[in-house]
XYZ file of C-alpha atoms in Angstrom:
91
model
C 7.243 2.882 9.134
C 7.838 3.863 5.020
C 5.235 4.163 3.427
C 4.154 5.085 0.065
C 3.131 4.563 -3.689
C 5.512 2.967 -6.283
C 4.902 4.780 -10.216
C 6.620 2.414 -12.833
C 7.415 4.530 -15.333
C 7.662 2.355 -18.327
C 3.515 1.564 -17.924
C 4.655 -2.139 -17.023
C 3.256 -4.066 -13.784
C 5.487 -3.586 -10.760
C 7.195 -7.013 -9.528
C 9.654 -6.450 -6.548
C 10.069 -3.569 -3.930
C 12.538 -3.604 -1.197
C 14.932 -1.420 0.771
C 18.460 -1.141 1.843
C 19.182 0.888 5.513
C 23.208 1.785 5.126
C 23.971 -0.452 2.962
C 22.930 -3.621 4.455
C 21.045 -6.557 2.976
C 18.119 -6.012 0.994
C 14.317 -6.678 2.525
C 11.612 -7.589 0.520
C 8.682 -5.172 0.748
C 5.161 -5.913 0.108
C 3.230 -4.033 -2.066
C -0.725 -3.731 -3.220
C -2.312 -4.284 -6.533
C -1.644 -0.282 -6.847
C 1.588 -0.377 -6.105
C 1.110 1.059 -2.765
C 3.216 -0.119 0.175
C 3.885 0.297 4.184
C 6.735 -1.439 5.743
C 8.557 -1.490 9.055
C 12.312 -1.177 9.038
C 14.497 -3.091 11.238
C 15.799 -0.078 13.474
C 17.099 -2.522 16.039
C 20.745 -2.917 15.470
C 21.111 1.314 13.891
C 22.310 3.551 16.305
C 21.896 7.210 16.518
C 23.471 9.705 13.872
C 22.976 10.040 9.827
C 21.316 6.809 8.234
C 20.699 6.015 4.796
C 17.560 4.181 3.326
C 17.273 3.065 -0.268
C 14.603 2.174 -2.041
C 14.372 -0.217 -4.658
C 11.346 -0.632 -7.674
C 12.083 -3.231 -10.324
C 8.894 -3.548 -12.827
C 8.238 -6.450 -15.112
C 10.548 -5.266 -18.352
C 13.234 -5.335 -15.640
C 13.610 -1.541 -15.324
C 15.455 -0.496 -12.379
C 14.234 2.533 -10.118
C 15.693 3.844 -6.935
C 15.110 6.313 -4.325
C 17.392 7.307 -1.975
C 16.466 8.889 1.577
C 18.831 10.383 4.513
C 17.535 10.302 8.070
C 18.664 10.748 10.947
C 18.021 9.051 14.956
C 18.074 10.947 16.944
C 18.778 7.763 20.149
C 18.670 4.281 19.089
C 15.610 1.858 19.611
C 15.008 0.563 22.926
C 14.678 -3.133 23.065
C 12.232 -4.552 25.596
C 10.479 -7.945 25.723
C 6.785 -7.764 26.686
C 6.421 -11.464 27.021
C 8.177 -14.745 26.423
C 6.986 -18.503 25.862
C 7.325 -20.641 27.459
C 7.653 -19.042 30.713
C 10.903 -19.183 32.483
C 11.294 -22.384 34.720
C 8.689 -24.018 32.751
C 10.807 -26.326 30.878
């Protein structure tokens, strides 16, 4: 979970927040009428080692503003399903 507080500096409304994990495709990331956000981040398909997240603020004059963060896993993300439906053989 990210969360956190975007701060346009230009004193413009904020209008799209999203984030990058290594480089990958860019998710869309809701955010309040403060500018505050919390998002998940699909950890699914990252293994462990050195990762890096990038965060993205674009305000309503079209200013860009990023914010780059380096984590690290230290195992990857177990995957379990809890439930599925239909149940099997129910077809």
């Amino acid at each position: 979970m990210v969360r956190g507080a975007a701060a346009p500096s230009s004193g413009t409304a904020l209008s799209a927040l999203s984030y990058t994990l290594d480089g990958g495709t860019p998710m869309p990331v809701a955010f309040g009428a403060a500018n505050d956000f919390a998002t998940g981040i699909n950890l699914f398909s990252t293994g462990a080692g050195a990762h890096t997240l990038v965060l993205t603020a674009v305000d309503a004059a079209g200013n860009v503003s990023t914010d780059t963060l380096h984590v690290t896993m230290a195992a990857p993300v177990p995957f379990t399903v809890a439930s599925l439906t239909p149940a099997a053989d129910t077809l």
